[in-house]
Tab-separated table of C-alpha atoms and ligand atoms in Angstrom:
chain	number	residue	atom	x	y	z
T	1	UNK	CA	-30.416	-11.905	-28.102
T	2	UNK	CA	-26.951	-12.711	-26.600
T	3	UNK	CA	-24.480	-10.051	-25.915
T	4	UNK	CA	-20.740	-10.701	-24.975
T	5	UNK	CA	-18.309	-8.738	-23.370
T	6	UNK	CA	-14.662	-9.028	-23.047
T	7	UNK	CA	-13.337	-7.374	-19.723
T	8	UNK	CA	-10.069	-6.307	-19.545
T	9	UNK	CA	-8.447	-5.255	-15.919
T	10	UNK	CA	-4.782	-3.683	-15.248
T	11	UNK	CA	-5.256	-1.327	-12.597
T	12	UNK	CA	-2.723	-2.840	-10.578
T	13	UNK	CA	-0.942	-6.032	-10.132
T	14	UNK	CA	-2.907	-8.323	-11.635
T	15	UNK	CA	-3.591	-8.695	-15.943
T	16	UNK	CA	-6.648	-9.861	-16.360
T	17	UNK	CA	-9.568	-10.818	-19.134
T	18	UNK	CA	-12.706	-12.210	-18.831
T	19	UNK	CA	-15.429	-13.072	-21.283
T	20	UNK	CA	-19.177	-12.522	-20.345
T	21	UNK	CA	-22.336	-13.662	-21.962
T	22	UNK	CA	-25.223	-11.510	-20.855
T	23	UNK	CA	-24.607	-11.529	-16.825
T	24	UNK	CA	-22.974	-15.125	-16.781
T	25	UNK	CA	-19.215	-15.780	-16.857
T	26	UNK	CA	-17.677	-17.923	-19.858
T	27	UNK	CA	-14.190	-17.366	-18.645
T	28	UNK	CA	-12.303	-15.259	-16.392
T	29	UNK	CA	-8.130	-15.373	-16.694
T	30	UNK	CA	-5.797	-13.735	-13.872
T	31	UNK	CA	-2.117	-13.358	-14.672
T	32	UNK	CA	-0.189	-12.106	-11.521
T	33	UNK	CA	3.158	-10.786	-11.214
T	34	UNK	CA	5.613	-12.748	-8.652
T	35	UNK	CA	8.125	-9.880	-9.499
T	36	UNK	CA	6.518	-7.776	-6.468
T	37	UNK	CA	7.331	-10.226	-4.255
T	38	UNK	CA	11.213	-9.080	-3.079
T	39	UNK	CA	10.160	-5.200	-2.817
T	40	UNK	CA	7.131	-5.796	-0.226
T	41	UNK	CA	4.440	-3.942	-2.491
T	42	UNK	CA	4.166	-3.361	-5.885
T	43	UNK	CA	6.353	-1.620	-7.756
T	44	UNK	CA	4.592	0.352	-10.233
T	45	UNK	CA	7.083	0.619	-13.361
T	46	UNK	CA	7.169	-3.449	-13.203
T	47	UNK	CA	3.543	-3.510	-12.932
T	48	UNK	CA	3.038	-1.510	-16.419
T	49	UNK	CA	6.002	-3.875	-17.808
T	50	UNK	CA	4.400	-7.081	-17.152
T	51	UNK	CA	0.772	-6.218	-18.026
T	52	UNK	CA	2.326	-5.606	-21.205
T	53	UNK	CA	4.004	-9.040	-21.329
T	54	UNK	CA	0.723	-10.352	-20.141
T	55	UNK	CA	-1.959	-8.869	-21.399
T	56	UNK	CA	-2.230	-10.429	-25.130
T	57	UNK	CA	-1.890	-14.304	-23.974
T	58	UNK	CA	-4.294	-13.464	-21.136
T	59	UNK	CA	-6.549	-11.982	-23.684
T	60	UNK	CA	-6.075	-15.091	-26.262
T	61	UNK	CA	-6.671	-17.447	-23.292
T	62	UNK	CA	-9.889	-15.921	-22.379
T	63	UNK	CA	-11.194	-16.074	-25.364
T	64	UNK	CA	-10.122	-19.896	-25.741
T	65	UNK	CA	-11.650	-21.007	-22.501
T	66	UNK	CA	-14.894	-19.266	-23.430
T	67	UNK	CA	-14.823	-20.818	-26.705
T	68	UNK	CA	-15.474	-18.262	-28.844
T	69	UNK	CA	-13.159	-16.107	-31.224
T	70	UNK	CA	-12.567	-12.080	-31.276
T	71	UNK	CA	-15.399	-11.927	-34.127
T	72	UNK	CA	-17.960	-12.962	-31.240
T	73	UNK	CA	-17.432	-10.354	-28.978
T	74	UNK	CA	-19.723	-7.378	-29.067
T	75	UNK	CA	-18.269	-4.669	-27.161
T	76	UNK	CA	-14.912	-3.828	-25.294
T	77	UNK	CA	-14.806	-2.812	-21.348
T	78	UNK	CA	-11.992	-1.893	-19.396
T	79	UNK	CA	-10.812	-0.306	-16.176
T	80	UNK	CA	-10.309	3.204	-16.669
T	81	UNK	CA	-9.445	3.767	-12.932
T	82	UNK	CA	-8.555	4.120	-10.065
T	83	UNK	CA	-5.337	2.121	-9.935
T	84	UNK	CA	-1.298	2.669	-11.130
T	85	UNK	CA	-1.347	4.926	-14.167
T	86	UNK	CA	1.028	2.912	-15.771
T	87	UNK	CA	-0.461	-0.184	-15.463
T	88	UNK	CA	-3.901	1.740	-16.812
T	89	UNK	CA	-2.515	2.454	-19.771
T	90	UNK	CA	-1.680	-0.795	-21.059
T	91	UNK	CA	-5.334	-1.896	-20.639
T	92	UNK	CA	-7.032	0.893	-22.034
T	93	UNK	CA	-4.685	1.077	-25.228
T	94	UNK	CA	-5.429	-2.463	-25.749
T	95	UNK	CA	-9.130	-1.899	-25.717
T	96	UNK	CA	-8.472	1.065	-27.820
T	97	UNK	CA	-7.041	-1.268	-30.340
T	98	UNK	CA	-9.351	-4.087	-29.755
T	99	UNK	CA	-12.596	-2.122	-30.537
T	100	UNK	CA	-11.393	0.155	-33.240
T	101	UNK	CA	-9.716	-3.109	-35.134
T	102	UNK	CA	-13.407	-5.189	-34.405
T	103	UNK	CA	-15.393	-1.662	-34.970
T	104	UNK	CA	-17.177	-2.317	-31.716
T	105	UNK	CA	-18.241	-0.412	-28.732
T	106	UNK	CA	-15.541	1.123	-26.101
T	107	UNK	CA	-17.010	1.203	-22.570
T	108	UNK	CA	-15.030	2.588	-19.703
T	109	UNK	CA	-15.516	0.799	-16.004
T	110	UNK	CA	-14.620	2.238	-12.732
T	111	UNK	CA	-12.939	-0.631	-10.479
T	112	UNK	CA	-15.080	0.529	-7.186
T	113	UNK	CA	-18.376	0.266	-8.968
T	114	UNK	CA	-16.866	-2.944	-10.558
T	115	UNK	CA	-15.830	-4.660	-7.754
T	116	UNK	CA	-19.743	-3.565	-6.300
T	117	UNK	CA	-21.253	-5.307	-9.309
T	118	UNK	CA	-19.382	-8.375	-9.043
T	119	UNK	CA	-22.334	-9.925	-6.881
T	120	UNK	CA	-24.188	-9.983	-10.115
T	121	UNK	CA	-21.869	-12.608	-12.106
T	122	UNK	CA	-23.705	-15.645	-12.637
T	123	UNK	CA	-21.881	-18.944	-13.205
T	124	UNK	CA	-23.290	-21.486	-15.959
T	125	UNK	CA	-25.849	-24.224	-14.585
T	126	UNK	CA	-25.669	-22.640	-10.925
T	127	UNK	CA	-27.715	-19.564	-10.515
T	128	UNK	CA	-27.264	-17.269	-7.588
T	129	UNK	CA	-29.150	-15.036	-5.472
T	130	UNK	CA	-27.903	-11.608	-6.051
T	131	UNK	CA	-28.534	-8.604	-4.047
T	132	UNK	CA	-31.586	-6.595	-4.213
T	133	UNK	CA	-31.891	-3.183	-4.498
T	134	UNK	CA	-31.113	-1.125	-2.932
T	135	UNK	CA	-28.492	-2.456	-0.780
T	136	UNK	CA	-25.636	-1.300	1.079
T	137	UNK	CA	-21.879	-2.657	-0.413
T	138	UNK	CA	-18.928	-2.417	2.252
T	139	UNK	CA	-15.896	-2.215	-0.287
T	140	UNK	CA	-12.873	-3.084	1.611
T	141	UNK	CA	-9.704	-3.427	-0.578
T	142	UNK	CA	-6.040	-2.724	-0.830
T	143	UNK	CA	-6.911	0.657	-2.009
T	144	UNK	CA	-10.454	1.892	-0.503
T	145	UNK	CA	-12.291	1.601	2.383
T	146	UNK	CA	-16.095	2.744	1.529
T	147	UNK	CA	-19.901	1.981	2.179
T	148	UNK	CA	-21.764	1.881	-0.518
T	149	UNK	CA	-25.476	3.200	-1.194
T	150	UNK	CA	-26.308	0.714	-4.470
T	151	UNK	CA	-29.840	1.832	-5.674
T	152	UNK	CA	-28.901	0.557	-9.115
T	153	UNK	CA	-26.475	-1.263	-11.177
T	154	UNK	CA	-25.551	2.120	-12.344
T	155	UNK	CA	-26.781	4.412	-9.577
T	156	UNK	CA	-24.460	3.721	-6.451
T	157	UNK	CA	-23.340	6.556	-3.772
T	158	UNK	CA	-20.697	6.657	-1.322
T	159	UNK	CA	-22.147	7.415	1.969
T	160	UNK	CA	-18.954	6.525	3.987
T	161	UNK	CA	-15.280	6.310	3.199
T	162	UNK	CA	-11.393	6.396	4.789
T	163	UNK	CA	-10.242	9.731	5.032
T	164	UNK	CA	-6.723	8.406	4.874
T	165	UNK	CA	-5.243	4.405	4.597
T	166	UNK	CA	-7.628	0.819	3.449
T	167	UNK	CA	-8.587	-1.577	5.992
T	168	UNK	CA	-6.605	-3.644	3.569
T	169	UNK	CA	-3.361	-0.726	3.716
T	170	UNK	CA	-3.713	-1.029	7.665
T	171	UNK	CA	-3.397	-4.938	7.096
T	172	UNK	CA	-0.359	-4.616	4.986
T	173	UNK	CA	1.060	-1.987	7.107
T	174	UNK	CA	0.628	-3.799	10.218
T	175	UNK	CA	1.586	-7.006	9.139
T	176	UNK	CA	5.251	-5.536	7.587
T	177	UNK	CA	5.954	-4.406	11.253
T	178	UNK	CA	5.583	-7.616	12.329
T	179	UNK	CA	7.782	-9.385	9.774
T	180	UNK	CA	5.000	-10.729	7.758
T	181	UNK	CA	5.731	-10.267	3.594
T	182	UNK	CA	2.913	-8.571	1.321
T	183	UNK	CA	0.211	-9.196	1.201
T	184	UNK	CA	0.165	-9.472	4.608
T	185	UNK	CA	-3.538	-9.483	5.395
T	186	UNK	CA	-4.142	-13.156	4.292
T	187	UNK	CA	-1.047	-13.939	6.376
T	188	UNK	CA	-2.656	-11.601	9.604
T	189	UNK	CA	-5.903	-13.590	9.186
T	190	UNK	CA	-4.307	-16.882	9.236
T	191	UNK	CA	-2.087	-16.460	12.454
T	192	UNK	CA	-4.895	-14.705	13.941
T	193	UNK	CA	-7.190	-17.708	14.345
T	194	UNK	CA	-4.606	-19.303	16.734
T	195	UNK	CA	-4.851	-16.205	18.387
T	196	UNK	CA	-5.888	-14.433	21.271
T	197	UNK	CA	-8.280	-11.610	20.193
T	198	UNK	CA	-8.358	-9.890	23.660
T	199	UNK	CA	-4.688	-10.349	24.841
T	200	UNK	CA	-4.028	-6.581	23.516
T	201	UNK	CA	-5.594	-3.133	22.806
T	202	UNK	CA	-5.280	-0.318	19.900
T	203	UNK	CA	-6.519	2.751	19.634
T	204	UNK	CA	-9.804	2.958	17.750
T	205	UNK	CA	-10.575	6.168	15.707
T	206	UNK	CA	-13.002	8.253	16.759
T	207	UNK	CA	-14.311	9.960	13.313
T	208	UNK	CA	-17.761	11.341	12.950
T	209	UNK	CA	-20.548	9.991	10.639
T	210	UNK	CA	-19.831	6.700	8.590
T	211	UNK	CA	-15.892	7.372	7.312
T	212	UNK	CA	-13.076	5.470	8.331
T	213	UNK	CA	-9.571	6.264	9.460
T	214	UNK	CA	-6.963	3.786	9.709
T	215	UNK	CA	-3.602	5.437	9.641
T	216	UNK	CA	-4.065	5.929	13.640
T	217	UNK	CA	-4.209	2.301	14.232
T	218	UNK	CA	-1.299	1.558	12.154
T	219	UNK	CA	0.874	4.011	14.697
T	220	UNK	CA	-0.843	2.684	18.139
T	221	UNK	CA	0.360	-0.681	17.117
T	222	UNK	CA	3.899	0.911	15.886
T	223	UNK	CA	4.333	2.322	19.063
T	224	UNK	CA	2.684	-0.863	21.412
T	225	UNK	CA	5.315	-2.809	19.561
T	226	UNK	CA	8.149	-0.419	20.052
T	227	UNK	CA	7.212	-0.401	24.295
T	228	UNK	CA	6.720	-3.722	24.514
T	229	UNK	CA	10.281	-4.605	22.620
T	230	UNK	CA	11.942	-2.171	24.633
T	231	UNK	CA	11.316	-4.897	27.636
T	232	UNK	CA	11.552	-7.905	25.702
T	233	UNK	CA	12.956	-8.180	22.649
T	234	UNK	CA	11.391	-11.743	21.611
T	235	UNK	CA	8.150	-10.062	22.051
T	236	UNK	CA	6.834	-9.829	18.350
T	237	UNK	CA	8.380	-13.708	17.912
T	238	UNK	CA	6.384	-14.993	21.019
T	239	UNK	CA	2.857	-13.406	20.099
T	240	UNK	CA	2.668	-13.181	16.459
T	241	UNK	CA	-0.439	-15.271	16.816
T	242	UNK	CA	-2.398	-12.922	19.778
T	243	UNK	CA	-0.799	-9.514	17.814
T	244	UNK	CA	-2.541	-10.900	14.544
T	245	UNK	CA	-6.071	-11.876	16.038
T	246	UNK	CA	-6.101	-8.587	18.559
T	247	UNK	CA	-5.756	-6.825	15.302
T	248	UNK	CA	-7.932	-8.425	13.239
T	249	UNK	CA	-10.374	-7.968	15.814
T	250	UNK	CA	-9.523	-4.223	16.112
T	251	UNK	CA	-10.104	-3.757	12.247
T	252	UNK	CA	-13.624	-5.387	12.412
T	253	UNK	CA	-14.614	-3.863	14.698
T	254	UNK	CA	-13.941	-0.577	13.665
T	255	UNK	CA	-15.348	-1.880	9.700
T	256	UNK	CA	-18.532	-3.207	11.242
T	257	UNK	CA	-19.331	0.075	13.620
T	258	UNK	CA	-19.982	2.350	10.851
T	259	UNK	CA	-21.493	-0.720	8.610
T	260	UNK	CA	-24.688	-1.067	11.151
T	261	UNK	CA	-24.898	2.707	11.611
T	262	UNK	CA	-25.022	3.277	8.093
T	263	UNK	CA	-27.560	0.180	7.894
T	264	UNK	CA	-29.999	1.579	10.671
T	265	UNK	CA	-29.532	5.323	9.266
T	266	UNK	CA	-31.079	4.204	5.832
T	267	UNK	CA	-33.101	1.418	6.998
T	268	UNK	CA	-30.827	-0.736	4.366
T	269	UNK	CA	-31.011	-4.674	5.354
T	270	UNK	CA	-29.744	-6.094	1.970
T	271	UNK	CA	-25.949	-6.220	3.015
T	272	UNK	CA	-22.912	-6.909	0.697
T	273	UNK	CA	-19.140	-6.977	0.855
T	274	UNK	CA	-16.838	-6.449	-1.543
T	275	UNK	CA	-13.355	-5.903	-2.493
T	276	UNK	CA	-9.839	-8.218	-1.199
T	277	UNK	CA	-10.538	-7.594	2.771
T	278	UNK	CA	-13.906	-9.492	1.855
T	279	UNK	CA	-12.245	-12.836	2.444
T	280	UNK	CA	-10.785	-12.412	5.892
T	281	UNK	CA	-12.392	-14.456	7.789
T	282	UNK	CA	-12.878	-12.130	10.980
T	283	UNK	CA	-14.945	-9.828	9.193
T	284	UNK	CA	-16.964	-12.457	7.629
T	285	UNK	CA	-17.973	-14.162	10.657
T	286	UNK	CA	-18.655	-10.764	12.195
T	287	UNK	CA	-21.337	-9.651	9.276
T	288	UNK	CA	-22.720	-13.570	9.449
T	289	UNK	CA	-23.357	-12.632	13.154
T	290	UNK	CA	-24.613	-9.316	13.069
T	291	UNK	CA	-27.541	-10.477	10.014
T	292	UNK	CA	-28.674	-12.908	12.618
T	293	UNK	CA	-28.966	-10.327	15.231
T	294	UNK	CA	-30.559	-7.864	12.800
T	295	UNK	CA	-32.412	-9.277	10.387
T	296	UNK	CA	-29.757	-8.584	7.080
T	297	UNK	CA	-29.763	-10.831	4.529
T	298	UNK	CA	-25.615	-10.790	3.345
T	299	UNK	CA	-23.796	-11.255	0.388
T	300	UNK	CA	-20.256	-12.531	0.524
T	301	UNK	CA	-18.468	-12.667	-2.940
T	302	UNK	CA	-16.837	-15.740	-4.163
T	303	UNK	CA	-12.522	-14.725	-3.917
T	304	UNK	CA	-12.043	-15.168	-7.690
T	305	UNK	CA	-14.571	-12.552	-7.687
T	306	UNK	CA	-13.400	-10.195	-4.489
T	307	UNK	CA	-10.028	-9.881	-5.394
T	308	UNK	CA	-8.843	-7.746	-8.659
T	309	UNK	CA	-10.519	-9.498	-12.076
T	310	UNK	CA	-12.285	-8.947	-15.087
T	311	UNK	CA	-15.029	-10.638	-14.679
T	312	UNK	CA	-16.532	-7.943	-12.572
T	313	UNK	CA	-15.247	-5.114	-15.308
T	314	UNK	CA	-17.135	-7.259	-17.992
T	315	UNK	CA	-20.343	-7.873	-15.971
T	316	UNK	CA	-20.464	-3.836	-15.716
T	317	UNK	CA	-19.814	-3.455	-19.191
T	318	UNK	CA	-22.599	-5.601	-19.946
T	319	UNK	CA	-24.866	-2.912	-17.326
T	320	UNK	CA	-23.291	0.114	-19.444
T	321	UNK	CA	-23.850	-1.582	-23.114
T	322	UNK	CA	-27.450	-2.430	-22.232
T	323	UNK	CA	-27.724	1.719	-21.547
T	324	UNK	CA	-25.655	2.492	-24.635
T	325	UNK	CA	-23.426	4.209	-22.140
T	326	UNK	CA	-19.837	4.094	-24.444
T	327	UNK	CA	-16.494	5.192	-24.162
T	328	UNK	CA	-14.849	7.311	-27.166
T	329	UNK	CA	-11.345	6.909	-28.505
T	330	UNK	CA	-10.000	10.193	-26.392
T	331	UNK	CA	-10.393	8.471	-23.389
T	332	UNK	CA	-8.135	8.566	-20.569
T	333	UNK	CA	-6.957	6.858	-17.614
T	334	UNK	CA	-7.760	8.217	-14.205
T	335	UNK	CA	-5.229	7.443	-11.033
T	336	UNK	CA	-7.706	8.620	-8.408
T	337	UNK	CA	-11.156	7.698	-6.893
T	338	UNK	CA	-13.648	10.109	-9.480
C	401	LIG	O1	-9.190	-5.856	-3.837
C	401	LIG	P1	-7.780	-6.302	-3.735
C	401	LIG	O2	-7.427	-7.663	-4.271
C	401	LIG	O3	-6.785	-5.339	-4.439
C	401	LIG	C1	-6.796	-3.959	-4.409
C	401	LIG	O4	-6.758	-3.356	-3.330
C	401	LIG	O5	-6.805	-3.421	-5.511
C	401	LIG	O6	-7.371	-6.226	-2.192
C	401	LIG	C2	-6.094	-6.550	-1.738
C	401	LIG	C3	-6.072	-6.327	-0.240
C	401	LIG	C4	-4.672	-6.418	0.347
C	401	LIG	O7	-4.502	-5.328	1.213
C	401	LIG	C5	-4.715	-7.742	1.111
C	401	LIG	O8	-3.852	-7.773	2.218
C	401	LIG	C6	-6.165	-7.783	1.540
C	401	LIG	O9	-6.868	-7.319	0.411
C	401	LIG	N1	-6.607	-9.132	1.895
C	401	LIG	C7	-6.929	-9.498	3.148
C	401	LIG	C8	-7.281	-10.863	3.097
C	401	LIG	N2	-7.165	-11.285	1.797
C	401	LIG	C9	-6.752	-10.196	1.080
C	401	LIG	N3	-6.943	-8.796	4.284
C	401	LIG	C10	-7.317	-9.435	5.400
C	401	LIG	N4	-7.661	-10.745	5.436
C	401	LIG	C11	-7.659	-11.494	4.314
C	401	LIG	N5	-8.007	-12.780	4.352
């Protein structure tokens, strides 16, 4: 028997819906919102504002592409956190609405384990090899920094994690200093591959066990920039290029480190990335590298599937309906990691 799920995801910027068929994907619809764009980051009351535009012709599209109606669907899921309250709210009311009004099943997703579990969306007529358990996930987003310990769809534990800013934060960050708009990490990788990746130095943390730190990379590049401007003030305009790949190369480096300690502390050599900071290119061709040297099999996600959607929210679903794991009608949104 067939089960469908209709994912809905709001946690940030991005309204999204996605139909799913046991594990493979029948549709998957991202709305995003331009209105960011002027402020540099998102701004959270516009974010609620436009998933609320969005979020019923994203839902009516989803279903269209799939080709099915809301009388197929068998269960709800949505993000219940972490993300913008705001913006939480507008999903989880609509699958309030959705399942009480179709008198189907509620089930409440959490983004991280989400974003882990997108490896296991299948496309029609193109199977893939999926990760096997258990396997260590390096979720690197906008929002988190963590590694992973996946011994089940539903069984994961964070063995590592940033004690302050994202990879993808110290990205943005960065990349605002320099000029660059938000996002700027897309924009860092780009430049960065015209770059030199040894012409200059930052400070690397130095934190014990497998968590990150990036807020002390952010200011050792604030302050390189302020020196270096103080004798030439063309500086940032003559080696946007070099800045971008010496930083890139910083961030990987510091991302990979704990990655292969936390791989030869549990043995782990089934090796997946996840999350936004997934598709830069540095740290891909770092983790292709390092599984040749070591043995890993990787998994890189597809970007439809890295960045925020709800295909990965309705693949989980499908994990939590198969337990009977559901969601009631008191449910709330939650802001912060659980
Ligand atoms: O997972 P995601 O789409 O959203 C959340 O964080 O919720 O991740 C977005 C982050 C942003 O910080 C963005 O700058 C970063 O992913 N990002 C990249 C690249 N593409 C997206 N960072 C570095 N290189 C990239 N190619």
């Amino acid at each position: 028997m067939s089960t469908i799920i209709l994912g809905i995801e709001s946690s940030c910027d991005d309204t999204s819906a996605s139909i799913i068929k046991n594990d493979t994907i029948l549709s998957n619809v991202i709305a995003g919102q331009s209105v960011h764009e002027e402020y540099g980051g998102v701004v959270p009351e516009l974010a609620s504002r436009a998933h609320q535009q969005n979020i019923i012709p994203v839902v009516f599209k989803a279903l269209k592409d799939a080709g099915i109606t809301a009388e197929d669907v068998n269960a709800v899921a949505f993000t219940r956190g972490p993300g913008l309250l705001g913006s939480l709210l507008v999903g989880t009311s609509f699958a309030k609405g959705f399942a009480l009004a179709r008198n189907i099943p509620l089930i409440e997703i959490d983004h991280l384990q989400a974003h882990v579990l997108a490896h296991f969306i299948q496309e029609p007529d193109n199977p893939k090899k999926v990760p096997q358990f258990p396997f260590l996930c390096l979720l690197v987003s906008g929002g988190n920094s963590q590694i992973i310990l996946v011994r089940n769809h539903l069984d994961m534990e964070i063995i590592g994690h940033t004690i302050d800013d994202a990879a993808g934060e110290a990205f943005d960050k960065c990349a605002k200093t320099i000029g660059l708009p938000y996002p700027g990490g897309p924009l860092i990788d780009k430049y960065a591959q015209q770059g030199n990746p040894d012409a200059f130095t930052f400070n690397k943390p130095k934190i014990p066990g497998l968590n990150y730190s990036f807020s002390g990379l952010k200011t050792s590049f604030l302050y390189f920039l302020r020196d270096q401007l103080k004798e030439n003030p063309n500086f940032i305009d003559e080696n946007i290029p070099s800045l971008c790949a010496s930083l890139q190369k910083t961030i990987v480096e510091v991302l990979m480190g704990k990655l292969i300690r936390a791989a030869k502390e549990t043995g782990i050599k089934e090796i997946a990335l996840a999350g936004g900071v997934s598709a830069n290119t540095g740290l891909q061709n770092a983790i292709t590298t390092e599984a040749q040297k070591r043995g890993w099999q990787t998994y890189i996600p597809k970007l439809s599937y890295s960045t925020d959607n709800a295909a990965m929210i309705a693949i989980t679903g499908y994990y939590k309906y198969m337990k009977g794991e559901f969601a009631g009608q008191d449910v709330v949104p939650y802001a912060r990691n659980k």
